[in-house]
mmCIF file of C-alpha atoms and ligand atoms in Angstrom:
data_model
loop_
_atom_site.group_PDB
_atom_site.id
_atom_site.type_symbol
_atom_site.label_atom_id
_atom_site.label_comp_id
_atom_site.label_asym_id
_atom_site.label_seq_id
_atom_site.Cartn_x
_atom_site.Cartn_y
_atom_site.Cartn_z
ATOM 1 C CA MET A 120 95.859 -7.107 -4.864
ATOM 2 C CA ILE A 121 95.491 -9.274 -7.963
ATOM 3 C CA ALA A 122 96.703 -7.583 -11.151
ATOM 4 C CA ASN A 123 93.930 -6.583 -13.618
ATOM 5 C CA ASN A 124 91.235 -6.987 -11.013
ATOM 6 C CA PRO A 125 87.945 -5.699 -12.410
ATOM 7 C CA PRO A 126 86.645 -2.598 -10.593
ATOM 8 C CA SER A 127 84.369 -3.423 -7.694
ATOM 9 C CA ARG A 128 80.602 -3.416 -8.271
ATOM 10 C CA PRO A 129 78.650 -0.542 -6.635
ATOM 11 C CA ILE A 130 78.264 -1.265 -2.912
ATOM 12 C CA VAL A 131 74.926 -1.104 -1.088
ATOM 13 C CA LEU A 132 75.009 -0.958 2.699
ATOM 14 C CA CYS A 133 71.836 -2.604 3.985
ATOM 15 C CA LEU A 134 70.725 -2.317 7.587
ATOM 16 C CA SER A 135 68.035 -4.891 8.247
ATOM 17 C CA GLY A 136 66.832 -7.663 10.519
ATOM 18 C CA HIS A 137 67.761 -11.327 10.142
ATOM 19 C CA ASP A 138 65.002 -13.758 9.210
ATOM 20 C CA PRO A 139 66.137 -17.355 9.785
ATOM 21 C CA SER A 140 63.758 -18.669 7.091
ATOM 22 C CA GLY A 141 65.818 -16.748 4.502
ATOM 23 C CA GLY A 142 62.670 -15.336 2.921
ATOM 24 C CA ALA A 143 62.865 -11.719 4.127
ATOM 25 C CA GLY A 144 65.247 -9.447 5.957
ATOM 26 C CA ILE A 145 68.951 -9.307 5.342
ATOM 27 C CA GLN A 146 69.084 -12.420 3.145
ATOM 28 C CA ALA A 147 66.421 -11.007 0.872
ATOM 29 C CA ASP A 148 68.425 -7.793 0.694
ATOM 30 C CA ILE A 149 71.644 -9.545 -0.216
ATOM 31 C CA GLU A 150 70.045 -11.650 -2.948
ATOM 32 C CA ALA A 151 68.145 -8.731 -4.469
ATOM 33 C CA ILE A 152 71.240 -6.516 -4.410
ATOM 34 C CA LEU A 153 73.414 -9.212 -6.010
ATOM 35 C CA ALA A 154 70.796 -9.631 -8.724
ATOM 36 C CA GLN A 155 71.287 -5.933 -9.654
ATOM 37 C CA GLN A 156 75.008 -6.634 -10.167
ATOM 38 C CA CYS A 157 75.873 -4.748 -6.996
ATOM 39 C CA HIS A 158 77.746 -5.840 -3.903
ATOM 40 C CA ALA A 159 75.737 -6.143 -0.668
ATOM 41 C CA ALA A 160 77.329 -5.085 2.660
ATOM 42 C CA PRO A 161 74.874 -6.325 5.301
ATOM 43 C CA THR A 162 74.652 -4.817 8.796
ATOM 44 C CA VAL A 163 72.222 -6.672 11.081
ATOM 45 C CA THR A 164 69.928 -4.506 13.173
ATOM 46 C CA ALA A 165 67.779 -7.191 14.798
ATOM 47 C CA LEU A 166 67.322 -10.926 15.118
ATOM 48 C CA THR A 167 63.915 -12.492 14.576
ATOM 49 C CA VAL A 168 62.442 -15.882 15.353
ATOM 50 C CA GLN A 169 60.202 -16.795 12.441
ATOM 51 C CA ASN A 170 59.418 -19.080 9.574
ATOM 52 C CA THR A 171 57.298 -18.802 6.435
ATOM 53 C CA VAL A 172 54.146 -18.883 8.587
ATOM 54 C CA ASN A 173 54.816 -16.042 11.029
ATOM 55 C CA VAL A 174 57.089 -14.271 13.534
ATOM 56 C CA SER A 175 57.137 -15.381 17.177
ATOM 57 C CA ASP A 176 59.803 -13.094 18.612
ATOM 58 C CA PHE A 177 62.490 -10.537 17.824
ATOM 59 C CA ARG A 178 65.373 -8.841 19.538
ATOM 60 C CA VAL A 179 66.847 -5.509 18.467
ATOM 61 C CA LEU A 180 70.631 -5.352 18.647
ATOM 62 C CA ASP A 181 72.551 -2.816 20.766
ATOM 63 C CA ARG A 182 73.252 0.572 19.290
ATOM 64 C CA ASP A 183 77.013 0.160 19.578
ATOM 65 C CA TRP A 184 77.033 -3.127 17.740
ATOM 66 C CA VAL A 185 75.041 -1.727 14.842
ATOM 67 C CA LEU A 186 77.163 1.407 14.558
ATOM 68 C CA ALA A 187 80.354 -0.642 14.762
ATOM 69 C CA GLN A 188 79.235 -2.960 11.950
ATOM 70 C CA ALA A 189 78.144 -0.146 9.648
ATOM 71 C CA ASN A 190 81.152 2.060 10.367
ATOM 72 C CA ALA A 191 83.549 -0.808 9.697
ATOM 73 C CA VAL A 192 82.147 -0.998 6.200
ATOM 74 C CA LEU A 193 81.777 2.776 5.659
ATOM 75 C CA SER A 194 85.373 3.415 6.656
ATOM 76 C CA ASP A 195 86.615 0.768 4.250
ATOM 77 C CA MET A 196 84.446 0.691 1.131
ATOM 78 C CA PRO A 197 83.008 3.349 -1.207
ATOM 79 C CA VAL A 198 79.376 2.729 -0.327
ATOM 80 C CA ALA A 199 77.104 3.951 -3.156
ATOM 81 C CA ALA A 200 73.659 3.646 -1.503
ATOM 82 C CA ILE A 201 72.068 2.702 1.801
ATOM 83 C CA LYS A 202 68.960 0.584 2.324
ATOM 84 C CA LEU A 203 67.044 0.472 5.640
ATOM 85 C CA GLY A 204 64.798 -2.450 6.581
ATOM 86 C CA MET A 205 63.609 -3.624 9.999
ATOM 87 C CA LEU A 206 64.768 -1.266 12.794
ATOM 88 C CA GLY A 207 62.496 -2.610 15.514
ATOM 89 C CA ASN A 208 62.461 0.147 18.126
ATOM 90 C CA ILE A 209 62.850 3.895 18.590
ATOM 91 C CA GLU A 210 66.413 3.587 19.872
ATOM 92 C CA MET A 211 67.450 1.903 16.631
ATOM 93 C CA VAL A 212 65.794 4.686 14.625
ATOM 94 C CA ASP A 213 67.919 7.185 16.550
ATOM 95 C CA THR A 214 71.017 5.071 15.986
ATOM 96 C CA ILE A 215 70.400 4.990 12.228
ATOM 97 C CA LEU A 216 69.684 8.687 12.213
ATOM 98 C CA GLU A 217 73.073 9.326 13.713
ATOM 99 C CA LEU A 218 74.709 7.176 11.017
ATOM 100 C CA ILE A 219 72.760 8.758 8.128
ATOM 101 C CA HIS A 220 73.676 12.264 9.324
ATOM 102 C CA GLN A 221 77.304 11.382 8.655
ATOM 103 C CA HIS A 222 76.513 10.358 5.061
ATOM 104 C CA PRO A 223 73.907 12.834 3.839
ATOM 105 C CA HIS A 224 74.824 12.577 0.149
ATOM 106 C CA LEU A 225 74.243 8.846 -0.276
ATOM 107 C CA PRO A 226 70.967 7.708 -1.850
ATOM 108 C CA LEU A 227 68.847 6.280 0.964
ATOM 109 C CA VAL A 228 65.987 3.829 0.521
ATOM 110 C CA CYS A 229 63.832 3.457 3.645
ATOM 111 C CA ASP A 230 61.506 0.445 3.830
ATOM 112 C CA PRO A 231 59.396 1.225 6.921
ATOM 113 C CA VAL A 232 59.045 -2.356 8.141
ATOM 114 C CA LEU A 233 56.360 -2.639 10.820
ATOM 115 C CA THR A 234 54.961 -6.167 10.390
ATOM 116 C CA ALA A 235 55.974 -9.484 8.837
ATOM 117 C CA GLY A 236 54.146 -10.862 5.822
ATOM 118 C CA GLY A 237 52.193 -13.175 8.125
ATOM 119 C CA GLY A 238 50.945 -10.185 10.137
ATOM 120 C CA GLY A 239 53.178 -10.450 13.248
ATOM 121 C CA SER A 240 54.705 -7.242 14.615
ATOM 122 C CA LEU A 241 58.289 -6.354 13.828
ATOM 123 C CA GLY A 242 58.333 -3.062 15.700
ATOM 124 C CA LYS A 243 58.020 -1.958 19.302
ATOM 125 C CA ASP A 244 56.084 1.022 20.581
ATOM 126 C CA ASP A 245 55.823 3.919 18.194
ATOM 127 C CA VAL A 246 58.641 2.917 15.902
ATOM 128 C CA GLY A 247 56.537 3.858 12.846
ATOM 129 C CA TYR A 248 56.081 7.448 14.025
ATOM 130 C CA ALA A 249 59.782 7.755 14.786
ATOM 131 C CA ILE A 250 60.556 6.562 11.258
ATOM 132 C CA ARG A 251 58.074 9.093 9.874
ATOM 133 C CA GLU A 252 59.427 12.019 11.855
ATOM 134 C CA LYS A 253 63.128 11.256 11.666
ATOM 135 C CA LEU A 254 63.945 9.038 8.667
ATOM 136 C CA LEU A 255 61.392 9.846 5.952
ATOM 137 C CA PRO A 256 62.742 13.415 5.597
ATOM 138 C CA LEU A 257 66.264 12.111 5.003
ATOM 139 C CA ALA A 258 65.342 9.258 2.644
ATOM 140 C CA THR A 259 65.678 9.619 -1.114
ATOM 141 C CA ILE A 260 62.565 7.438 -1.202
ATOM 142 C CA SER A 261 60.538 5.355 1.233
ATOM 143 C CA THR A 262 58.557 2.304 0.212
ATOM 144 C CA PRO A 263 55.578 1.553 2.499
ATOM 145 C CA ASN A 264 52.839 -0.819 1.451
ATOM 146 C CA LEU A 265 49.318 0.579 1.903
ATOM 147 C CA PRO A 266 48.821 -0.860 5.443
ATOM 148 C CA GLU A 267 52.159 0.655 6.512
ATOM 149 C CA ALA A 268 51.283 3.959 4.831
ATOM 150 C CA ARG A 269 47.996 4.014 6.746
ATOM 151 C CA ILE A 270 49.815 3.522 10.056
ATOM 152 C CA LEU A 271 52.468 6.095 9.260
ATOM 153 C CA ALA A 272 49.856 8.635 8.103
ATOM 154 C CA GLU A 273 47.486 7.779 11.016
ATOM 155 C CA LEU A 274 44.661 7.233 8.528
ATOM 156 C CA PRO A 275 43.372 3.679 9.260
ATOM 157 C CA GLU A 276 40.980 3.693 6.280
ATOM 158 C CA GLY A 277 42.926 6.086 4.046
ATOM 159 C CA SER A 278 43.474 5.574 0.306
ATOM 160 C CA ALA A 279 46.996 5.707 -1.055
ATOM 161 C CA ASP A 280 46.424 9.297 -2.249
ATOM 162 C CA GLN A 281 45.088 10.377 1.183
ATOM 163 C CA CYS A 282 48.043 8.775 2.983
ATOM 164 C CA ALA A 283 50.445 10.340 0.515
ATOM 165 C CA GLU A 284 48.981 13.768 1.182
ATOM 166 C CA VAL A 285 50.086 13.383 4.796
ATOM 167 C CA LEU A 286 53.355 11.558 4.218
ATOM 168 C CA MET A 287 54.588 13.908 1.502
ATOM 169 C CA ASN A 288 54.864 16.521 4.312
ATOM 170 C CA TYR A 289 57.780 14.384 5.482
ATOM 171 C CA SER A 290 59.158 12.815 2.293
ATOM 172 C CA LYS A 291 61.097 13.711 -0.833
ATOM 173 C CA ASN A 292 59.715 10.722 -2.734
ATOM 174 C CA LEU A 293 57.300 8.043 -1.682
ATOM 175 C CA LEU A 294 56.371 4.739 -3.282
ATOM 176 C CA ILE A 295 53.083 3.342 -1.870
ATOM 177 C CA LYS A 296 52.784 -0.261 -2.923
ATOM 178 C CA GLY A 297 49.355 -1.660 -3.704
ATOM 179 C CA GLY A 298 50.096 -5.372 -3.205
ATOM 180 C CA HIS A 299 47.957 -5.669 -0.073
ATOM 181 C CA ALA A 300 44.683 -4.701 -1.810
ATOM 182 C CA THR A 301 42.638 -7.287 -3.696
ATOM 183 C CA ASP A 302 42.245 -5.839 -7.214
ATOM 184 C CA PRO A 303 43.494 -8.086 -10.037
ATOM 185 C CA ILE A 304 45.700 -5.234 -11.206
ATOM 186 C CA ILE A 305 48.107 -3.833 -8.583
ATOM 187 C CA SER A 306 48.783 -0.091 -8.668
ATOM 188 C CA ASN A 307 52.050 1.132 -7.161
ATOM 189 C CA ARG A 308 52.142 4.893 -6.847
ATOM 190 C CA LEU A 309 55.263 7.047 -6.882
ATOM 191 C CA TYR A 310 54.755 10.498 -5.317
ATOM 192 C CA SER A 311 57.422 13.151 -5.703
ATOM 193 C CA GLN A 312 57.745 16.749 -4.528
ATOM 194 C CA SER A 313 58.564 18.113 -7.930
ATOM 195 C CA LYS A 314 56.789 15.778 -10.398
ATOM 196 C CA GLU A 315 53.363 14.356 -11.107
ATOM 197 C CA THR A 316 52.390 11.086 -9.419
ATOM 198 C CA LEU A 317 53.399 8.082 -11.508
ATOM 199 C CA ILE A 318 51.347 4.891 -11.334
ATOM 200 C CA PHE A 319 53.021 1.582 -12.159
ATOM 201 C CA THR A 320 50.617 -1.294 -12.643
ATOM 202 C CA CYS A 321 51.198 -5.028 -12.726
ATOM 203 C CA GLN A 322 49.116 -8.148 -12.712
ATOM 204 C CA ARG A 323 48.376 -9.630 -9.260
ATOM 205 C CA LEU A 324 49.940 -13.049 -8.790
ATOM 206 C CA PRO A 325 48.190 -15.737 -6.755
ATOM 207 C CA GLY A 326 49.583 -16.515 -3.277
ATOM 208 C CA ASN A 327 51.047 -14.730 -0.275
ATOM 209 C CA PHE A 328 54.696 -13.745 -0.288
ATOM 210 C CA HIS A 329 57.322 -13.375 2.365
ATOM 211 C CA GLY A 330 60.027 -10.822 1.698
ATOM 212 C CA SER A 331 58.543 -9.030 -1.299
ATOM 213 C CA GLY A 332 58.972 -5.616 0.316
ATOM 214 C CA CYS A 333 62.588 -6.279 1.225
ATOM 215 C CA THR A 334 63.231 -7.483 -2.319
ATOM 216 C CA LEU A 335 61.788 -4.361 -3.878
ATOM 217 C CA ALA A 336 63.531 -1.853 -1.556
ATOM 218 C CA SER A 337 66.860 -3.576 -1.930
ATOM 219 C CA ALA A 338 66.602 -3.852 -5.724
ATOM 220 C CA LEU A 339 65.725 -0.149 -5.771
ATOM 221 C CA ALA A 340 68.773 0.716 -3.651
ATOM 222 C CA GLY A 341 70.876 -1.324 -6.043
ATOM 223 C CA ARG A 342 69.514 0.535 -9.096
ATOM 224 C CA LEU A 343 70.206 3.900 -7.374
ATOM 225 C CA ALA A 344 73.730 2.693 -6.524
ATOM 226 C CA LEU A 345 74.210 2.012 -10.231
ATOM 227 C CA GLY A 346 73.229 5.606 -10.977
ATOM 228 C CA GLU A 347 69.817 4.955 -12.462
ATOM 229 C CA GLU A 348 67.405 7.888 -12.291
ATOM 230 C CA LEU A 349 64.697 7.517 -9.613
ATOM 231 C CA ALA A 350 61.555 6.834 -11.647
ATOM 232 C CA SER A 351 63.394 4.430 -13.916
ATOM 233 C CA ALA A 352 64.979 2.710 -10.911
ATOM 234 C CA VAL A 353 61.547 2.285 -9.330
ATOM 235 C CA LYS A 354 60.186 0.696 -12.523
ATOM 236 C CA THR A 355 63.183 -1.614 -12.924
ATOM 237 C CA ALA A 356 62.949 -2.697 -9.263
ATOM 238 C CA LEU A 357 59.173 -3.257 -9.465
ATOM 239 C CA ASP A 358 59.542 -5.352 -12.672
ATOM 240 C CA TYR A 359 62.375 -7.367 -11.087
ATOM 241 C CA THR A 360 60.305 -7.960 -7.924
ATOM 242 C CA TRP A 361 57.290 -9.095 -9.976
ATOM 243 C CA ARG A 362 59.481 -11.702 -11.732
ATOM 244 C CA THR A 363 60.826 -12.949 -8.368
ATOM 245 C CA LEU A 364 57.206 -13.428 -7.199
ATOM 246 C CA ARG A 365 56.174 -15.120 -10.437
ATOM 247 C CA ASP A 366 59.021 -17.610 -9.925
ATOM 248 C CA ALA A 367 58.527 -17.894 -6.094
ATOM 249 C CA GLU A 368 58.897 -21.212 -4.318
ATOM 250 C CA ALA A 369 57.173 -22.673 -1.235
ATOM 251 C CA PRO A 370 59.905 -24.217 0.903
ATOM 252 C CA GLY A 371 57.838 -24.203 4.117
ATOM 253 C CA HIS A 372 54.233 -24.447 5.275
ATOM 254 C CA GLY A 373 53.403 -20.776 4.881
ATOM 255 C CA GLN A 374 54.105 -18.008 2.471
ATOM 256 C CA TYR A 375 55.945 -18.213 -0.806
ATOM 257 C CA ILE A 376 59.530 -16.952 -0.983
ATOM 258 C CA PRO A 377 60.552 -14.849 -3.988
ATOM 259 C CA ARG A 378 63.182 -16.441 -6.232
ATOM 260 C CA ARG A 379 65.635 -13.572 -6.443
ATOM 261 C CA LEU A 380 68.607 -15.221 -8.098
ATOM 262 C CA PRO A 381 68.770 -17.493 -11.130
ATOM 263 C CA LEU A 382 69.042 -21.182 -10.343
ATOM 264 C CA ASP A 383 72.101 -21.572 -12.586
ATOM 265 C CA PHE A 384 74.067 -18.921 -10.677
ATOM 266 C CA CYS A 385 77.131 -21.213 -10.341
ATOM 267 C CA SER A 386 77.286 -22.578 -13.851
HETATM 268 N N1 LIG B 66 62.618 -7.615 7.746
HETATM 269 C C1 LIG B 66 62.611 -8.725 8.454
HETATM 270 C C2 LIG B 66 63.786 -9.097 9.339
HETATM 271 C C3 LIG B 66 61.549 -9.574 8.365
HETATM 272 O O1 LIG B 66 61.598 -10.696 9.078
HETATM 273 C C4 LIG B 66 60.442 -9.233 7.550
HETATM 274 C C5 LIG B 66 59.307 -10.098 7.426
HETATM 275 O O2 LIG B 66 59.172 -11.139 7.973
HETATM 276 C C6 LIG B 66 60.476 -8.046 6.841
HETATM 277 C C7 LIG B 66 61.591 -7.276 6.980
HETATM 278 C C8 LIG B 66 59.380 -7.590 5.971
HETATM 279 O O3 LIG B 66 59.011 -8.558 5.050
HETATM 280 P P1 LIG B 66 58.252 -8.192 3.692
HETATM 281 O O4 LIG B 66 59.293 -7.945 2.701
HETATM 282 O O5 LIG B 66 57.439 -9.421 3.459
HETATM 283 O O6 LIG B 66 57.422 -6.989 3.962
#
């Protein structure tokens, strides 16, 4: 060990799918976590075939490979928070459940990923219901957008409040994101068991984005790893995500990719 090493940054274990375009998934997680001054420890749960336009295929990894990756990190590093992204099928939900049961005291952010930004599916069978039944109760907070909340709550036309009424039967805290509506002002609603609902508003930015949900959930996990209190962490992560969308770039033919790190990172 090098003498006078600075102490390590808080470590966030993220379990997510790989997106080869680099816009969403594990790369989004790593960038957003680094931007919070945390260290990202990425475990891959699934591989996807996609670009900024849409997803054409995905493959969920074997249970043993995922557990081996995560346990290698957990047995070595003082992980301070866990972030869940794409899980892809019910078997992977059960695998993650097994892992989480061994670390019940770590803050857990669950992003219930069901579709890609372009609309293609990222989950097989009833993965959403398995997430609702098994993972939402364990999560410190879950972060569905309104379409995901409607699927999880089984209310196809439900408002955020109606979906929350159902989902708060399963959740400690729930952030329903309003980005998929059309209003010029986006309302993101934080529901908690013990406190009043908080509404965080921001101005809608033009364009469609790829990886905004991953960015938000990972930034939030980073803030919790730093010890920030939940409502404040949600606000910090939402504000950070909004800036990454304001500064987004269009490297492909489809959606914009959030700019999560400063361009002068190396200087
Ligand atoms: N995880 C993976 C691996 C993905 O490929 C995607 C979208 O393509 C997502 C998560 C969710 O993306 P978003 O943050 O746009 O909701």
